[in-house]
PDB file of C-alpha atoms (C1' of nucleotides) in Angstrom:
ATOM      1  CA  MET A1335     109.565 124.731 101.921  1.00  0.00           C
ATOM      2  CA  THR A1336     111.851 124.094  98.999  1.00  0.00           C
ATOM      3  CA  ASN A1337     109.630 123.242  96.087  1.00  0.00           C
ATOM      4  CA  PRO A1338     111.701 123.847  92.972  1.00  0.00           C
ATOM      5  CA  VAL A1339     111.656 120.239  91.868  1.00  0.00           C
ATOM      6  CA  PHE A1340     108.989 118.906  89.605  1.00  0.00           C
ATOM      7  CA  ILE A1341     108.433 115.650  87.876  1.00  0.00           C
ATOM      8  CA  ARG A1342     109.743 116.569  84.472  1.00  0.00           C
ATOM      9  CA  ASP A1343     111.811 113.524  83.836  1.00  0.00           C
ATOM     10  CA  LEU A1344     110.306 110.400  85.300  1.00  0.00           C
ATOM     11  CA  THR A1345     113.604 108.622  84.751  1.00  0.00           C
ATOM     12  CA  SER A1346     115.622 111.021  86.814  1.00  0.00           C
ATOM     13  CA  PRO A1347     116.997 109.897  90.150  1.00  0.00           C
ATOM     14  CA  GLU A1348     115.424 113.134  91.364  1.00  0.00           C
ATOM     15  CA  CYS A1349     111.980 111.780  90.553  1.00  0.00           C
ATOM     16  CA  PRO A1350     109.992 111.939  93.781  1.00  0.00           C
ATOM     17  CA  ILE A1351     107.847 109.000  92.825  1.00  0.00           C
ATOM     18  CA  ARG A1352     110.801 106.707  92.419  1.00  0.00           C
ATOM     19  CA  ASN A1353     112.900 108.213  95.152  1.00  0.00           C
ATOM     20  CA  VAL A1354     110.424 108.841  97.932  1.00  0.00           C
ATOM     21  CA  LEU A1355     107.132 107.128  97.270  1.00  0.00           C
ATOM     22  CA  ALA A1356     108.489 103.820  96.056  1.00  0.00           C
ATOM     23  CA  ARG A1357     110.124 103.339  99.444  1.00  0.00           C
ATOM     24  CA  ILE A1358     106.898 104.051 101.317  1.00  0.00           C
ATOM     25  CA  ALA A1359     104.354 102.470  99.078  1.00  0.00           C
ATOM     26  CA  ASP A1360     105.516  98.910  99.123  1.00  0.00           C
ATOM     27  CA  LYS A1361     103.409  96.289 100.820  1.00  0.00           C
ATOM     28  CA  TRP A1362     105.173  96.071 104.176  1.00  0.00           C
ATOM     29  CA  SER A1363     105.917  99.760 104.705  1.00  0.00           C
ATOM     30  CA  LEU A1364     102.301 100.709 104.172  1.00  0.00           C
ATOM     31  CA  LEU A1365     101.194  98.141 106.732  1.00  0.00           C
ATOM     32  CA  VAL A1366     103.779  99.278 109.268  1.00  0.00           C
ATOM     33  CA  LEU A1367     102.928 102.944 108.821  1.00  0.00           C
ATOM     34  CA  TYR A1368      99.266 102.150 109.141  1.00  0.00           C
ATOM     35  CA  THR A1369      99.806 100.092 112.276  1.00  0.00           C
ATOM     36  CA  LEU A1370     101.927 102.734 113.957  1.00  0.00           C
ATOM     37  CA  SER A1371      99.384 105.395 113.133  1.00  0.00           C
ATOM     38  CA  GLN A1372      96.617 103.397 114.779  1.00  0.00           C
ATOM     39  CA  GLN A1373      98.348 103.343 118.133  1.00  0.00           C
ATOM     40  CA  ASN A1374      99.748 106.778 118.615  1.00  0.00           C
ATOM     41  CA  ASP A1375     101.956 105.384 121.324  1.00  0.00           C
ATOM     42  CA  PRO A1376     105.328 103.939 120.446  1.00  0.00           C
ATOM     43  CA  MET A1377     105.288 100.242 119.682  1.00  0.00           C
ATOM     44  CA  ARG A1378     107.719  97.486 120.433  1.00  0.00           C
ATOM     45  CA  PHE A1379     109.156  95.207 117.797  1.00  0.00           C
ATOM     46  CA  LYS A1380     107.104  92.280 119.011  1.00  0.00           C
ATOM     47  CA  ALA A1381     103.902  94.286 119.039  1.00  0.00           C
ATOM     48  CA  LEU A1382     104.404  95.223 115.419  1.00  0.00           C
ATOM     49  CA  GLN A1383     104.984  91.605 114.566  1.00  0.00           C
ATOM     50  CA  ARG A1384     101.756  90.630 116.283  1.00  0.00           C
ATOM     51  CA  ALA A1385      99.876  93.271 114.352  1.00  0.00           C
ATOM     52  CA  ILE A1386     101.281  92.004 111.050  1.00  0.00           C
ATOM     53  CA  PRO A1387     101.514  88.292 111.710  1.00  0.00           C
ATOM     54  CA  ASP A1388     102.807  87.193 108.346  1.00  0.00           C
ATOM     55  CA  ILE A1389     105.756  89.538 108.144  1.00  0.00           C
ATOM     56  CA  SER A1390     109.055  87.808 108.735  1.00  0.00           C
ATOM     57  CA  GLN A1391     111.499  89.086 111.313  1.00  0.00           C
ATOM     58  CA  LYS A1392     113.901  89.959 108.570  1.00  0.00           C
ATOM     59  CA  MET A1393     111.399  91.950 106.553  1.00  0.00           C
ATOM     60  CA  LEU A1394     110.113  93.785 109.606  1.00  0.00           C
ATOM     61  CA  THR A1395     113.643  94.740 110.581  1.00  0.00           C
ATOM     62  CA  SER A1396     114.606  95.962 107.136  1.00  0.00           C
ATOM     63  CA  THR A1397     111.318  97.811 106.677  1.00  0.00           C
ATOM     64  CA  LEU A1398     111.833  99.571 109.989  1.00  0.00           C
ATOM     65  CA  ARG A1399     115.387 100.491 109.008  1.00  0.00           C
ATOM     66  CA  THR A1400     114.256 102.028 105.745  1.00  0.00           C
ATOM     67  CA  LEU A1401     111.497 103.998 107.442  1.00  0.00           C
ATOM     68  CA  GLU A1402     113.973 105.160 110.073  1.00  0.00           C
ATOM     69  CA  GLN A1403     116.467 106.166 107.409  1.00  0.00           C
ATOM     70  CA  ASP A1404     113.903 108.363 105.703  1.00  0.00           C
ATOM     71  CA  GLY A1405     112.834 109.912 108.994  1.00  0.00           C
ATOM     72  CA  PHE A1406     109.383 108.403 109.306  1.00  0.00           C
ATOM     73  CA  ILE A1407     110.047 106.619 112.546  1.00  0.00           C
ATOM     74  CA  VAL A1408     112.449 106.896 115.458  1.00  0.00           C
ATOM     75  CA  ARG A1409     114.014 103.887 117.082  1.00  0.00           C
ATOM     76  CA  LYS A1410     114.590 104.005 120.813  1.00  0.00           C
ATOM     77  CA  ALA A1411     116.524 101.221 122.476  1.00  0.00           C
ATOM     78  CA  TYR A1412     116.457 100.914 126.252  1.00  0.00           C
ATOM     79  CA  ALA A1413     119.413  99.363 128.031  1.00  0.00           C
ATOM     80  CA  GLU A1414     117.402  96.756 129.879  1.00  0.00           C
ATOM     81  CA  VAL A1415     117.375  93.023 130.193  1.00  0.00           C
ATOM     82  CA  PRO A1416     115.541  91.736 128.318  1.00  0.00           C
ATOM     83  CA  PRO A1417     116.055  94.503 125.776  1.00  0.00           C
ATOM     84  CA  ARG A1418     113.239  96.851 124.916  1.00  0.00           C
ATOM     85  CA  VAL A1419     113.086  98.715 121.642  1.00  0.00           C
ATOM     86  CA  GLU A1420     110.332 101.095 120.758  1.00  0.00           C
ATOM     87  CA  TYR A1421     109.415 102.622 117.448  1.00  0.00           C
ATOM     88  CA  GLN A1422     107.431 105.781 117.166  1.00  0.00           C
ATOM     89  CA  SER A1423     106.383 107.790 114.202  1.00  0.00           C
ATOM     90  CA  THR A1424     107.777 111.257 113.635  1.00  0.00           C
ATOM     91  CA  GLU A1425     106.373 114.599 112.611  1.00  0.00           C
ATOM     92  CA  ARG A1426     107.199 113.711 109.042  1.00  0.00           C
ATOM     93  CA  ALA A1427     105.092 110.588 109.262  1.00  0.00           C
ATOM     94  CA  ALA A1428     102.316 112.604 110.856  1.00  0.00           C
ATOM     95  CA  SER A1429     102.310 114.981 107.905  1.00  0.00           C
ATOM     96  CA  LEU A1430     102.156 112.061 105.495  1.00  0.00           C
ATOM     97  CA  MET A1431      99.469 110.032 107.222  1.00  0.00           C
ATOM     98  CA  PRO A1432      96.466 112.162 106.244  1.00  0.00           C
ATOM     99  CA  HIS A1433      97.278 111.466 102.624  1.00  0.00           C
ATOM    100  CA  LEU A1434      97.786 107.774 103.231  1.00  0.00           C
ATOM    101  CA  ASN A1435      94.588 107.622 105.263  1.00  0.00           C
ATOM    102  CA  ALA A1436      92.729 109.252 102.413  1.00  0.00           C
ATOM    103  CA  LEU A1437      94.108 106.515 100.212  1.00  0.00           C
ATOM    104  CA  PHE A1438      93.097 103.814 102.682  1.00  0.00           C
ATOM    105  CA  GLY A1439      89.617 105.271 102.822  1.00  0.00           C
ATOM    106  CA  TRP A1440      89.398 105.303  99.074  1.00  0.00           C
ATOM    107  CA  ALA A1441      90.531 101.681  98.934  1.00  0.00           C
ATOM    108  CA  ILE A1442      87.920 100.640 101.478  1.00  0.00           C
ATOM    109  CA  ASP A1443      85.174 102.425  99.584  1.00  0.00           C
ATOM    110  CA  HIS A1444      86.092 101.010  96.188  1.00  0.00           C
ATOM    111  CA  MET A1445      87.311  97.546  97.030  1.00  0.00           C
ATOM    112  CA  GLN A1446      84.034  95.746  96.433  1.00  0.00           C
ATOM    113  CA  SER A1447      83.482  97.161  92.978  1.00  0.00           C
ATOM    114  CA  ILE A1448      87.120  96.642  92.064  1.00  0.00           C
ATOM    115  CA  LEU A1449      86.882  92.999  93.071  1.00  0.00           C
ATOM    116  CA  ARG A1450      83.768  92.691  90.933  1.00  0.00           C
ATOM    117  CA  ASP A1451      85.513  94.202  87.922  1.00  0.00           C
ATOM    118  CA  ARG A1452      88.420  91.862  88.435  1.00  0.00           C
ATOM    119  CA  GLU A1453      86.066  88.862  88.346  1.00  0.00           C
ATOM    120  CA  VAL A1454      84.348  90.084  85.207  1.00  0.00           C
ATOM    121  CA  TYR A1455      87.709  90.588  83.564  1.00  0.00           C
ATOM    122  CA  THR A1456      88.988  87.106  84.281  1.00  0.00           C
ATOM    123  CA  ALA A1457      85.610  85.629  83.314  1.00  0.00           C
ATOM    124  CA  LYS A1458      85.872  87.296  79.937  1.00  0.00           C
ATOM    125  CA  GLY A1459      89.361  85.921  79.508  1.00  0.00           C
ATOM    126  CA  ASN A1460      88.204  82.369  80.129  1.00  0.00           C
ATOM    127  CA  GLU A1461      85.140  82.272  77.912  1.00  0.00           C
ATOM    128  CA  SER A1462      85.452  80.475  74.605  1.00  0.00           C
TER     129      SER A1462
ATOM    130  CA  MET B1336      78.666 103.149  98.489  1.00  0.00           C
ATOM    131  CA  THR B1337      79.260  99.985 100.468  1.00  0.00           C
ATOM    132  CA  ASN B1338      81.543 100.810 103.330  1.00  0.00           C
ATOM    133  CA  PRO B1339      81.093  98.000 105.823  1.00  0.00           C
ATOM    134  CA  VAL B1340      84.637  96.744 105.517  1.00  0.00           C
ATOM    135  CA  PHE B1341      87.365  97.977 107.745  1.00  0.00           C
ATOM    136  CA  ILE B1342      90.931  97.024 108.296  1.00  0.00           C
ATOM    137  CA  ARG B1343      90.549  94.856 111.332  1.00  0.00           C
ATOM    138  CA  ASP B1344      92.729  92.018 110.250  1.00  0.00           C
ATOM    139  CA  LEU B1345      95.675  93.152 108.208  1.00  0.00           C
ATOM    140  CA  THR B1346      96.279  89.560 107.199  1.00  0.00           C
ATOM    141  CA  SER B1347      92.868  89.056 105.696  1.00  0.00           C
ATOM    142  CA  PRO B1348      92.530  88.761 101.928  1.00  0.00           C
ATOM    143  CA  GLU B1349      89.856  91.399 102.437  1.00  0.00           C
ATOM    144  CA  CYS B1350      92.491  93.872 103.582  1.00  0.00           C
ATOM    145  CA  PRO B1351      92.178  96.870 101.281  1.00  0.00           C
ATOM    146  CA  ILE B1352      95.820  97.742 101.631  1.00  0.00           C
ATOM    147  CA  ARG B1353      96.981  94.391 100.402  1.00  0.00           C
ATOM    148  CA  ASN B1354      94.199  93.822  97.959  1.00  0.00           C
ATOM    149  CA  VAL B1355      93.755  97.198  96.335  1.00  0.00           C
ATOM    150  CA  LEU B1356      96.596  99.535  97.173  1.00  0.00           C
ATOM    151  CA  ALA B1357      99.441  97.099  96.750  1.00  0.00           C
ATOM    152  CA  ARG B1358      98.448  96.697  93.106  1.00  0.00           C
ATOM    153  CA  ILE B1359      98.434 100.438  92.516  1.00  0.00           C
ATOM    154  CA  ALA B1360     101.321 101.539  94.611  1.00  0.00           C
ATOM    155  CA  ASP B1361     104.114  99.659  92.972  1.00  0.00           C
ATOM    156  CA  LYS B1362     106.755 101.530  91.060  1.00  0.00           C
ATOM    157  CA  TRP B1363     105.451 101.108  87.530  1.00  0.00           C
ATOM    158  CA  SER B1364     101.728 101.504  88.167  1.00  0.00           C
ATOM    159  CA  LEU B1365     102.251 104.817  89.914  1.00  0.00           C
ATOM    160  CA  LEU B1366     104.282 106.097  86.992  1.00  0.00           C
ATOM    161  CA  VAL B1367     101.702 104.936  84.454  1.00  0.00           C
ATOM    162  CA  LEU B1368      98.807 106.428  86.385  1.00  0.00           C
ATOM    163  CA  TYR B1369     100.705 109.667  86.754  1.00  0.00           C
ATOM    164  CA  THR B1370     101.552 109.792  83.075  1.00  0.00           C
ATOM    165  CA  LEU B1371      97.993 109.099  81.963  1.00  0.00           C
ATOM    166  CA  SER B1372      96.682 111.751  84.307  1.00  0.00           C
ATOM    167  CA  GLN B1373      99.001 114.351  82.820  1.00  0.00           C
ATOM    168  CA  GLN B1374      97.586 113.965  79.339  1.00  0.00           C
ATOM    169  CA  ASN B1375      93.866 113.710  79.751  1.00  0.00           C
ATOM    170  CA  ASP B1376      93.641 112.333  76.267  1.00  0.00           C
ATOM    171  CA  PRO B1377      94.014 108.608  75.688  1.00  0.00           C
ATOM    172  CA  MET B1378      97.575 107.494  75.060  1.00  0.00           C
ATOM    173  CA  ARG B1379      99.024 104.885  72.781  1.00  0.00           C
ATOM    174  CA  PHE B1380     101.284 102.107  73.956  1.00  0.00           C
ATOM    175  CA  LYS B1381     104.298 103.685  72.321  1.00  0.00           C
ATOM    176  CA  ALA B1382     103.565 107.067  73.839  1.00  0.00           C
ATOM    177  CA  LEU B1383     103.514 105.582  77.299  1.00  0.00           C
ATOM    178  CA  GLN B1384     106.807 103.893  76.627  1.00  0.00           C
ATOM    179  CA  ARG B1385     108.325 107.169  75.552  1.00  0.00           C
ATOM    180  CA  ALA B1386     107.096 108.836  78.728  1.00  0.00           C
ATOM    181  CA  ILE B1387     108.625 106.103  80.875  1.00  0.00           C
ATOM    182  CA  PRO B1388     111.732 105.235  78.885  1.00  0.00           C
ATOM    183  CA  ASP B1389     113.176 102.595  81.166  1.00  0.00           C
ATOM    184  CA  ILE B1390     110.102 100.434  81.439  1.00  0.00           C
ATOM    185  CA  SER B1391     110.363  97.239  79.447  1.00  0.00           C
ATOM    186  CA  GLN B1392     107.704  96.256  76.953  1.00  0.00           C
ATOM    187  CA  LYS B1393     106.821  93.323  79.115  1.00  0.00           C
ATOM    188  CA  MET B1394     106.422  95.335  82.296  1.00  0.00           C
ATOM    189  CA  LEU B1395     104.393  98.010  80.542  1.00  0.00           C
ATOM    190  CA  THR B1396     102.078  95.387  79.132  1.00  0.00           C
ATOM    191  CA  SER B1397     101.560  93.604  82.419  1.00  0.00           C
ATOM    192  CA  THR B1398     101.131  96.857  84.322  1.00  0.00           C
ATOM    193  CA  LEU B1399      98.493  97.989  81.854  1.00  0.00           C
ATOM    194  CA  ARG B1400      96.699  94.640  82.162  1.00  0.00           C
ATOM    195  CA  THR B1401      96.548  94.887  85.928  1.00  0.00           C
ATOM    196  CA  LEU B1402      95.278  98.449  85.807  1.00  0.00           C
ATOM    197  CA  GLU B1403      92.711  97.408  83.232  1.00  0.00           C
ATOM    198  CA  GLN B1404      91.624  94.464  85.340  1.00  0.00           C
ATOM    199  CA  ASP B1405      90.975  96.712  88.301  1.00  0.00           C
ATOM    200  CA  GLY B1406      89.099  99.210  86.190  1.00  0.00           C
ATOM    201  CA  PHE B1407      91.553 102.082  86.248  1.00  0.00           C
ATOM    202  CA  ILE B1408      92.089 102.199  82.526  1.00  0.00           C
ATOM    203  CA  VAL B1409      90.238 101.140  79.400  1.00  0.00           C
ATOM    204  CA  ARG B1410      91.976  99.560  76.474  1.00  0.00           C
ATOM    205  CA  LYS B1411      90.707 100.390  73.010  1.00  0.00           C
ATOM    206  CA  ALA B1412      92.114  98.546  70.031  1.00  0.00           C
ATOM    207  CA  TYR B1413      91.415  99.855  66.543  1.00  0.00           C
ATOM    208  CA  ALA B1414      91.326  97.434  63.641  1.00  0.00           C
ATOM    209  CA  GLU B1415      93.875  99.271  61.564  1.00  0.00           C
ATOM    210  CA  VAL B1416      97.162  98.486  59.944  1.00  0.00           C
ATOM    211  CA  PRO B1417      99.439  99.182  61.652  1.00  0.00           C
ATOM    212  CA  PRO B1418      97.455  98.493  64.795  1.00  0.00           C
ATOM    213  CA  ARG B1419      96.541 101.313  67.101  1.00  0.00           C
ATOM    214  CA  VAL B1420      95.757 100.751  70.757  1.00  0.00           C
ATOM    215  CA  GLU B1421      94.801 103.509  73.107  1.00  0.00           C
ATOM    216  CA  TYR B1422      94.608 103.548  76.851  1.00  0.00           C
ATOM    217  CA  GLN B1423      92.533 106.005  78.763  1.00  0.00           C
ATOM    218  CA  SER B1424      91.842 106.393  82.413  1.00  0.00           C
ATOM    219  CA  THR B1425      88.392 105.751  83.798  1.00  0.00           C
ATOM    220  CA  GLU B1426      86.122 107.469  86.286  1.00  0.00           C
ATOM    221  CA  ARG B1427      87.571 105.246  88.947  1.00  0.00           C
ATOM    222  CA  ALA B1428      91.049 106.466  88.173  1.00  0.00           C
ATOM    223  CA  ALA B1429      89.778 110.021  88.174  1.00  0.00           C
ATOM    224  CA  SER B1430      88.399 109.568  91.667  1.00  0.00           C
ATOM    225  CA  LEU B1431      91.712 108.144  92.826  1.00  0.00           C
ATOM    226  CA  MET B1432      94.030 110.682  91.247  1.00  0.00           C
ATOM    227  CA  PRO B1433      93.402 113.571  93.653  1.00  0.00           C
ATOM    228  CA  HIS B1434      94.688 111.376  96.458  1.00  0.00           C
ATOM    229  CA  LEU B1435      97.688 110.240  94.473  1.00  0.00           C
ATOM    230  CA  ASN B1436      98.402 113.797  93.415  1.00  0.00           C
ATOM    231  CA  ALA B1437      98.315 114.857  97.040  1.00  0.00           C
ATOM    232  CA  LEU B1438     100.870 112.160  97.677  1.00  0.00           C
ATOM    233  CA  PHE B1439     103.024 113.290  94.763  1.00  0.00           C
ATOM    234  CA  GLY B1440     102.873 116.835  96.054  1.00  0.00           C
ATOM    235  CA  TRP B1441     103.894 115.700  99.482  1.00  0.00           C
ATOM    236  CA  ALA B1442     106.803 113.759  98.037  1.00  0.00           C
ATOM    237  CA  ILE B1443     107.974 116.763  96.059  1.00  0.00           C
ATOM    238  CA  ASP B1444     107.811 119.002  99.095  1.00  0.00           C
ATOM    239  CA  HIS B1445     109.649 116.630 101.396  1.00  0.00           C
ATOM    240  CA  MET B1446     112.140 114.979  99.102  1.00  0.00           C
ATOM    241  CA  GLN B1447     115.037 117.296  99.861  1.00  0.00           C
ATOM    242  CA  SER B1448     114.844 116.902 103.602  1.00  0.00           C
ATOM    243  CA  ILE B1449     114.307 113.167 103.290  1.00  0.00           C
ATOM    244  CA  LEU B1450     117.423 112.885 101.157  1.00  0.00           C
ATOM    245  CA  ARG B1451     119.311 114.855 103.770  1.00  0.00           C
ATOM    246  CA  ASP B1452     118.148 112.568 106.558  1.00  0.00           C
ATOM    247  CA  ARG B1453     119.134 109.573 104.508  1.00  0.00           C
ATOM    248  CA  GLU B1454     122.670 110.944 104.139  1.00  0.00           C
ATOM    249  CA  VAL B1455     122.964 111.648 107.834  1.00  0.00           C
ATOM    250  CA  TYR B1456     121.777 108.160 108.625  1.00  0.00           C
ATOM    251  CA  THR B1457     124.323 106.415 106.416  1.00  0.00           C
ATOM    252  CA  ALA B1458     127.043 108.778 107.633  1.00  0.00           C
ATOM    253  CA  LYS B1459     126.324 107.747 111.208  1.00  0.00           C
ATOM    254  CA  GLY B1460     126.442 104.124 110.202  1.00  0.00           C
ATOM    255  CA  ASN B1461     129.900 104.501 108.688  1.00  0.00           C
ATOM    256  CA  GLU B1462     131.602 106.445 111.452  1.00  0.00           C
ATOM    257  CA  SER B1463     133.904 104.544 113.729  1.00  0.00           C
TER     258      SER B1463
ATOM    259  C1'  DC C1242     113.305  90.505 123.486  1.00  0.00           C
ATOM    260  C1'  DA C1243     115.228  92.154 119.493  1.00  0.00           C
ATOM    261  C1'  DG C1244     117.676  91.363 116.635  1.00  0.00           C
ATOM    262  C1'  DT C1245     121.965  89.443 113.089  1.00  0.00           C
ATOM    263  C1'  DA C1246     123.814  85.818 110.029  1.00  0.00           C
ATOM    264  C1'  DT C1247     123.280  82.336 106.824  1.00  0.00           C
ATOM    265  C1'  DC C1248     121.388  79.674 103.382  1.00  0.00           C
ATOM    266  C1'  DC C1249     118.066  78.887  99.967  1.00  0.00           C
ATOM    267  C1'  DT C1250     114.118  79.550  97.061  1.00  0.00           C
ATOM    268  C1'  DT C1251     111.160  81.846  93.739  1.00  0.00           C
ATOM    269  C1'  DG C1252     109.086  85.047  91.165  1.00  0.00           C
ATOM    270  C1'  DG C1253     109.657  89.703  89.447  1.00  0.00           C
ATOM    271  C1'  DT C1254     112.092  91.653  85.857  1.00  0.00           C
ATOM    272  C1'  DG C1255     114.960  92.364  81.759  1.00  0.00           C
ATOM    273  C1'  DA C1256     116.659  90.841  77.170  1.00  0.00           C
ATOM    274  C1'  DT C1257     115.801  88.833  73.013  1.00  0.00           C
ATOM    275  C1'  DA C1258     113.231  86.926  69.390  1.00  0.00           C
ATOM    276  C1'  DC C1259     109.056  86.282  67.038  1.00  0.00           C
ATOM    277  C1'  DT C1260     103.902  87.480  65.308  1.00  0.00           C
ATOM    278  C1'  DG C1261      99.239  89.481  63.867  1.00  0.00           C
TER     279       DG C1261
ATOM    280  C1'  DC D  55     102.644  99.156  66.093  1.00  0.00           C
ATOM    281  C1'  DA D  56     101.511  96.443  69.824  1.00  0.00           C
ATOM    282  C1'  DG D  57     102.088  93.049  71.493  1.00  0.00           C
ATOM    283  C1'  DT D  58     103.271  87.437  73.039  1.00  0.00           C
ATOM    284  C1'  DA D  59     106.706  83.805  74.118  1.00  0.00           C
ATOM    285  C1'  DT D  60     110.832  82.203  75.916  1.00  0.00           C
ATOM    286  C1'  DC D  61     114.910  82.140  78.477  1.00  0.00           C
ATOM    287  C1'  DA D  62     117.786  83.682  82.023  1.00  0.00           C
ATOM    288  C1'  DC D  63     119.045  86.157  86.062  1.00  0.00           C
ATOM    289  C1'  DC D  64     119.354  88.209  90.339  1.00  0.00           C
ATOM    290  C1'  DA D  65     117.709  90.307  94.228  1.00  0.00           C
ATOM    291  C1'  DA D  66     113.595  90.282  97.342  1.00  0.00           C
ATOM    292  C1'  DG D  67     111.999  87.532 100.544  1.00  0.00           C
ATOM    293  C1'  DG D  68     111.332  83.258 103.678  1.00  0.00           C
ATOM    294  C1'  DA D  69     113.230  79.701 106.992  1.00  0.00           C
ATOM    295  C1'  DT D  70     116.259  78.532 110.286  1.00  0.00           C
ATOM    296  C1'  DA D  71     119.780  79.006 113.624  1.00  0.00           C
ATOM    297  C1'  DC D  72     122.363  81.729 116.572  1.00  0.00           C
ATOM    298  C1'  DT D  73     123.510  86.057 119.883  1.00  0.00           C
ATOM    299  C1'  DG D  74     123.808  90.364 122.966  1.00  0.00           C
TER     300       DG D  74
END
DNA sequence: CAGTATCCTTGGTGATACTG
DNA sequence: CAGTATCACCAAGGATACTG
């Protein structure tokens, strides 16, 4: 809708890259968004942790809070014992995912050759 | 070309998100890739620094090295005094940029409403 | 189960100084 | 100009223990 902003000054706090993308594109957020998009059902905290085994409880919590803050997910707590909390992605996330999926696809397609380049690069660095 | 890999195990070192995207999608790399894609001519070190004023020399250097390692940019040093070094994006970067640009566009379009949601969220947190 | 609270570590980052 | 080297710092992140 509103589209007056452009990336004139990369330093500006208005810079969409710094202000929006940097909060999505970190390691954990990408993995959480990807995981939630795979199931299209809401997921429980524990289920997310199982899907991303090496994320700590603390990091999962804070990642979820940030995503919730920016309207990518909704947190629903049920007054049960034991407690049940479900996270589901929003319309906003749905509109973002095609672009992220395109990126994931690109990464899958190019990973092998990137890894090869990386090897060549370090090999060159180590030769006498 | 080769597309046998998929994201079964997010923990795997073969995970394209962790292995490829995480190295692109950090704050500085995104800004450098964006800047280089704006000029389609090669850019000098100093020019990049001017475009991203708050990046330190050290961070710019290491970001450029990582991007070079993964084949997104090529570094060309000219044997002159004073030295001249130019960085230009590669075919690989060119194939990536449309996806990143889509992401930038999305961020521009949604930034305002995201900022609004963020305000609402913190307001709710602070109310008694 | 789904967290919060606390402590503690470490590496990402900046600042400064120096060099080819 | 385009870096490298060094030091220093602080916040991101992990580990552990505790709680509604």
